[in-house]
Amino acid sequence: MGVYQSTESAGHKSSPEELSYVLAERFATKCFTPLELTHFKDNFYSRAIEQGGVKYWNEKILSDFLGVPDSSDSQCPLDAGPVIFRMVSYLGAFPFQNTLAPSVLTFDAMVKVVVLLTERYGKVLRKARRDRIRLLFGSLADVGRRDEEKSANSDVSHGDDAPGKTASKSHAPGFAIDAPANDGYEDEEDDDLALAALESLDAIEVFKHDSRVERAVYEARISDNTFRRLLMLLVVISDLKTAESAAVYTSNLSGTRMDSIRKQTDSIMAAFQQESSGGIRYKSFAESVASSLPYLFDPLTPLFEHFLFSKNLDLSQKRDTPHLTESKSDKPALNELQSSPSIMLEGSFESVILNTSIISHLSFFLPSTSEDLNFLRGHTRLHPVFSTAAHGSSLTSFSHNVLTWSSGTLLLLEGVSETNGPVILGAYLPQPWKSPSSSTTSSTFSNSVLPCLFQLSPKHVLLQGNSSPSVQRPDTPAAYFSTSSGISIGCRIPPSSRSNHKPPAPLGAGSLTIDANLETATFYVSPVGHDGSFLPPMPSTGTETTYKTKIDIYNLEIWGLVPDPTISISEDGKSAVELQQAKWAFEAREAERRRNLNLKAGAGDSAAESARWLLETAGIIGDDSRRGGARVV
């Protein structure tokens, strides 16, 4: 198995088994480099068990190799091993899941699994969209007869979490899925990946036969328990590196860490709008992942790229060094846990809001400078800029720290509402705040990266930035600040006037306003409205009317977005962080110098009056609101 030789052309192969083998061969030769394939084979065959001349992996081998805990691991409260095995058994039968799943985990099956989960299939299936949502849903969904069929088919398994068992027959019953007719999704709309695979094999007729296998009598949903166990694993391994075992992250989880993992998991689960009958249907799953959690399954890529790095073939070892045993190579060292770099850089304060689980949650939807990568995998780092816990609730302090930060920011707010209890909200602002007296400020983030407004708890809600040119107006900035009205995100700013003191007004599908004392906030969300900075949440929040949440603020933090703190961006070799720190030092010296000015002199003192006029004109002292405040465009 897995050692490819010249065979008959694909045109003479009509059975799903033969076509599946040919596709695996193409994936292996075109989607991996020769070195990667060598490592892959070593990893697989050095651990495979053999029965009846077939070499394959079982659930225990797979879990141990990936470092994914299961119920046999009493030291870890996670139990994701059976879920991963279930997914792999389904994907190994691609593109004939209805006929061949669950698949025996032979080398050929695992080749397809790794290609699909690392999205390398574009090298072979050029006509396919890079979209795994339908495949991932099928790999997680339970199979159940419709109610009218259940009494006549009581022998069909409905187990919530029973993984696909190692099968000895290729015609084992599969994980057939059927999106209900009222879901509004056409089957063909999401079959591009399978169609492209079979088109490449000249086997469309076989696909049509496979897709008709009792499709009309099956209904599929992902059980709450199955999805929860996978989400908890994804939260834990969100920062997993390609050559690492997941055990580096899943080992030694404390009770406090598990509590935070469960909180973020519950918040994400709430976003999938589960129905009263239980489980997650395809429409809800597809809409939520595509629009609200686009990077949710990104950790699966490094998890399965682990197959492409064998420690037995480590070229850095001396020739006379014995090969590492499996137990030694897969056991995480303590220093591996300690050497994992933190996304938060050192600065003037430590966060009282952010923790590892919340950062994982953020990575499931926040982009980096490249929209193809989430902000963790894009190496974005967070630099402390402002915190009410460290700097107090003064807007003067907010202005000094935030308006002098020269790149994008992440705003986080923690508080409590009368109706929903503890709440965490935030805004991702990829452009810098600017005062009206400043010239154009360069940003280290691309203009193509849009801002977003979000709620992390108690339920995940995301309002994407509106890219329509019609909303890119001076009176509708993504974020706005003035010493009189406070902070406004997603609002319309009234014209500045000495006689007009109207506060910014919520506009469009969502906004966040924070009072000038930084004590209370109001969060607006509407299912309609495309005339503001943010679009309505998708899928909808479950209400047809705008809702308003009043929040008592406990903590407010602003974090600066640093694409890569090690890259030199100036002629003298200074990084973005070093330049920012120099700017803050200059501001501190200027503030000290200004304190020495005699601004308390009498009205007839022309020098003092001139000094005050210059400082007010420059926006250094006085009320910014008379000149429109500071804003993020």
Tab-separated table of C-alpha atoms in Angstrom, residues 344-533:
chain	number	residue	atom	x	y	z
A	344	MET	CA	1.571	39.903	23.753
A	345	LEU	CA	4.720	42.018	23.815
A	346	GLU	CA	6.132	43.544	26.993
A	347	GLY	CA	5.026	47.066	27.770
A	348	SER	CA	3.533	49.357	30.364
A	349	PHE	CA	0.877	46.932	31.618
A	350	GLU	CA	-0.296	43.337	31.639
A	351	SER	CA	-3.765	42.488	30.396
A	352	VAL	CA	-6.601	41.808	32.800
A	353	ILE	CA	-8.883	40.789	29.906
A	354	LEU	CA	-6.802	38.689	27.543
A	355	ASN	CA	-5.853	35.105	28.277
A	356	THR	CA	-4.708	32.257	26.048
A	357	SER	CA	-8.256	31.036	25.374
A	358	ILE	CA	-9.537	34.490	24.394
A	359	ILE	CA	-6.564	34.950	22.062
A	360	SER	CA	-7.469	31.610	20.462
A	361	HIS	CA	-11.053	32.822	20.042
A	362	LEU	CA	-9.806	36.035	18.395
A	363	SER	CA	-7.636	34.046	15.988
A	364	PHE	CA	-10.729	32.300	14.615
A	365	PHE	CA	-11.937	35.499	12.933
A	366	LEU	CA	-9.346	38.309	13.053
A	367	PRO	CA	-7.125	38.682	9.946
A	368	SER	CA	-3.474	39.629	9.700
A	369	THR	CA	-1.942	41.972	7.139
A	370	SER	CA	-2.715	39.207	4.648
A	371	GLU	CA	-6.408	38.327	4.509
A	372	ASP	CA	-5.478	34.720	3.821
A	373	LEU	CA	-4.048	34.256	7.332
A	374	ASN	CA	-5.478	34.781	10.771
A	375	PHE	CA	-3.635	37.227	13.013
A	376	LEU	CA	-1.878	34.430	14.938
A	377	ARG	CA	-0.510	32.661	11.865
A	378	GLY	CA	0.283	36.000	10.240
A	379	HIS	CA	2.691	36.690	13.166
A	380	THR	CA	0.787	39.742	14.397
A	381	ARG	CA	1.808	40.777	17.897
A	382	LEU	CA	-0.025	42.935	20.435
A	383	HIS	CA	1.736	45.829	22.136
A	384	PRO	CA	0.237	47.435	25.280
A	385	VAL	CA	-1.067	50.934	24.490
A	386	PHE	CA	-3.742	51.893	27.026
A	387	SER	CA	-5.509	50.254	29.964
A	388	THR	CA	-7.951	51.701	32.472
A	389	ALA	CA	-6.461	49.356	35.075
A	390	ALA	CA	-2.994	50.856	34.530
A	391	HIS	CA	-3.676	54.397	33.263
A	392	GLY	CA	-7.007	55.232	34.898
A	393	SER	CA	-10.215	56.449	33.245
A	394	SER	CA	-8.848	59.727	31.938
A	395	LEU	CA	-9.487	60.583	28.312
A	396	THR	CA	-6.378	62.752	28.427
A	397	SER	CA	-4.327	59.636	29.147
A	398	PHE	CA	-6.265	57.762	26.451
A	399	SER	CA	-5.471	60.531	23.956
A	400	HIS	CA	-1.776	60.631	24.877
A	401	ASN	CA	-1.294	56.877	24.473
A	402	VAL	CA	-3.690	55.957	21.673
A	403	LEU	CA	-3.394	58.934	19.309
A	404	THR	CA	0.387	58.593	19.288
A	405	TRP	CA	0.266	54.911	18.293
A	406	SER	CA	1.117	54.818	14.598
A	407	SER	CA	-0.547	51.593	13.439
A	408	GLY	CA	-3.795	49.678	13.915
A	409	THR	CA	-5.298	48.831	17.285
A	410	LEU	CA	-7.429	46.234	19.028
A	411	LEU	CA	-9.980	47.592	21.525
A	412	LEU	CA	-11.259	45.229	24.223
A	413	LEU	CA	-13.971	45.998	26.766
A	414	GLU	CA	-14.972	43.862	29.723
A	415	GLY	CA	-18.044	44.627	31.803
A	416	VAL	CA	-21.444	43.465	32.954
A	417	SER	CA	-24.927	44.062	31.562
A	418	GLU	CA	-28.196	43.916	33.445
A	419	THR	CA	-29.626	41.184	31.180
A	420	ASN	CA	-26.706	39.027	30.014
A	421	GLY	CA	-24.277	39.204	32.928
A	422	PRO	CA	-20.540	39.330	32.095
A	423	VAL	CA	-19.807	40.679	28.608
A	424	ILE	CA	-16.625	41.027	26.538
A	425	LEU	CA	-16.757	43.231	23.436
A	426	GLY	CA	-14.145	44.521	21.066
A	427	ALA	CA	-13.257	46.326	17.876
A	428	TYR	CA	-10.497	45.526	15.410
A	429	LEU	CA	-9.243	48.775	13.851
A	430	PRO	CA	-6.475	48.130	11.299
A	431	GLN	CA	-5.887	51.844	10.654
A	432	PRO	CA	-4.334	54.207	13.239
A	433	TRP	CA	-6.307	56.788	15.193
A	434	LYS	CA	-5.630	60.277	13.825
A	435	SER	CA	-6.137	63.725	15.291
A	436	PRO	CA	-7.435	66.343	12.860
A	437	SER	CA	-4.307	68.467	13.311
A	438	SER	CA	-2.024	65.645	12.172
A	439	SER	CA	-1.019	64.940	8.620
A	440	THR	CA	-1.681	61.620	6.953
A	441	THR	CA	-0.391	58.860	9.214
A	442	SER	CA	1.230	55.841	7.630
A	443	SER	CA	-0.157	52.485	8.693
A	444	THR	CA	1.650	49.184	8.889
A	445	PHE	CA	-1.576	47.434	7.901
A	446	SER	CA	-2.981	47.171	4.406
A	447	ASN	CA	-5.948	49.335	3.503
A	448	SER	CA	-7.655	46.189	2.208
A	449	VAL	CA	-8.002	44.840	5.777
A	450	LEU	CA	-11.391	46.008	7.050
A	451	PRO	CA	-12.291	46.844	10.647
A	452	CYS	CA	-14.803	44.764	12.562
A	453	LEU	CA	-16.916	45.024	15.695
A	454	PHE	CA	-17.458	41.908	17.778
A	455	GLN	CA	-18.791	40.322	20.932
A	456	LEU	CA	-16.792	37.456	22.457
A	457	SER	CA	-19.125	36.541	25.297
A	458	PRO	CA	-21.704	35.442	26.257
A	459	LYS	CA	-22.269	34.698	22.546
A	460	HIS	CA	-19.912	35.090	19.612
A	461	VAL	CA	-21.180	37.856	17.303
A	462	LEU	CA	-19.185	39.411	14.455
A	463	LEU	CA	-20.046	42.530	12.449
A	464	GLN	CA	-17.725	42.777	9.474
A	465	GLY	CA	-16.527	46.116	8.130
A	466	ASN	CA	-18.477	47.606	5.239
A	467	SER	CA	-16.334	47.985	2.116
A	468	SER	CA	-18.958	49.905	0.149
A	469	PRO	CA	-17.587	53.264	-1.134
A	470	SER	CA	-20.890	54.899	-0.164
A	471	VAL	CA	-20.048	54.621	3.554
A	472	GLN	CA	-16.480	55.892	3.299
A	473	ARG	CA	-17.369	59.452	4.336
A	474	PRO	CA	-15.682	61.834	6.796
A	475	ASP	CA	-18.748	61.833	9.051
A	476	THR	CA	-18.851	58.026	9.346
A	477	PRO	CA	-15.408	56.940	10.591
A	478	ALA	CA	-15.013	53.421	11.941
A	479	ALA	CA	-13.957	54.874	15.303
A	480	TYR	CA	-14.033	58.367	16.773
A	481	PHE	CA	-12.819	60.017	19.961
A	482	SER	CA	-13.391	63.360	21.618
A	483	THR	CA	-12.981	64.588	25.182
A	484	SER	CA	-16.630	65.669	25.352
A	485	SER	CA	-18.471	62.633	23.948
A	486	GLY	CA	-16.018	59.797	24.607
A	487	ILE	CA	-15.380	56.921	22.203
A	488	SER	CA	-17.740	56.090	19.346
A	489	ILE	CA	-17.370	53.109	17.010
A	490	GLY	CA	-19.666	52.738	14.003
A	491	CYS	CA	-21.449	56.087	14.505
A	492	ARG	CA	-22.289	59.158	12.447
A	493	ILE	CA	-20.460	62.253	13.683
A	494	PRO	CA	-22.524	65.480	13.738
A	495	PRO	CA	-21.016	68.631	12.194
A	496	SER	CA	-18.671	70.426	14.571
A	497	SER	CA	-20.005	73.673	15.946
A	498	ARG	CA	-19.593	75.766	19.089
A	499	SER	CA	-23.370	75.759	19.559
A	500	ASN	CA	-24.038	72.159	18.516
A	501	HIS	CA	-23.124	69.541	21.101
A	502	LYS	CA	-25.048	66.559	19.713
A	503	PRO	CA	-23.318	63.245	20.454
A	504	PRO	CA	-22.371	60.787	17.700
A	505	ALA	CA	-25.397	58.712	16.640
A	506	PRO	CA	-25.431	54.928	16.000
A	507	LEU	CA	-25.580	54.161	12.291
A	508	GLY	CA	-26.199	50.992	10.318
A	509	ALA	CA	-26.057	47.451	11.689
A	510	GLY	CA	-23.874	47.936	14.734
A	511	SER	CA	-22.093	50.409	16.951
A	512	LEU	CA	-20.380	50.781	20.314
A	513	THR	CA	-20.379	54.002	22.330
A	514	ILE	CA	-18.343	54.627	25.490
A	515	ASP	CA	-18.980	57.666	27.668
A	516	ALA	CA	-16.389	60.327	28.412
A	517	ASN	CA	-15.757	58.889	31.879
A	518	LEU	CA	-15.027	55.419	30.455
A	519	GLU	CA	-17.559	53.991	32.897
A	520	THR	CA	-20.493	52.855	30.743
A	521	ALA	CA	-20.942	51.579	27.203
A	522	THR	CA	-23.838	50.857	24.864
A	523	PHE	CA	-23.673	48.109	22.239
A	524	TYR	CA	-26.149	48.244	19.338
A	525	VAL	CA	-26.763	45.342	16.949
A	526	SER	CA	-29.327	45.296	14.146
A	527	PRO	CA	-30.219	42.537	11.647
A	528	VAL	CA	-30.469	45.183	8.900
A	529	GLY	CA	-28.550	48.237	7.800
A	530	HIS	CA	-25.892	48.557	5.114
A	531	ASP	CA	-25.337	52.321	5.405
A	532	GLY	CA	-22.892	52.241	8.315
A	533	SER	CA	-19.344	51.158	9.017
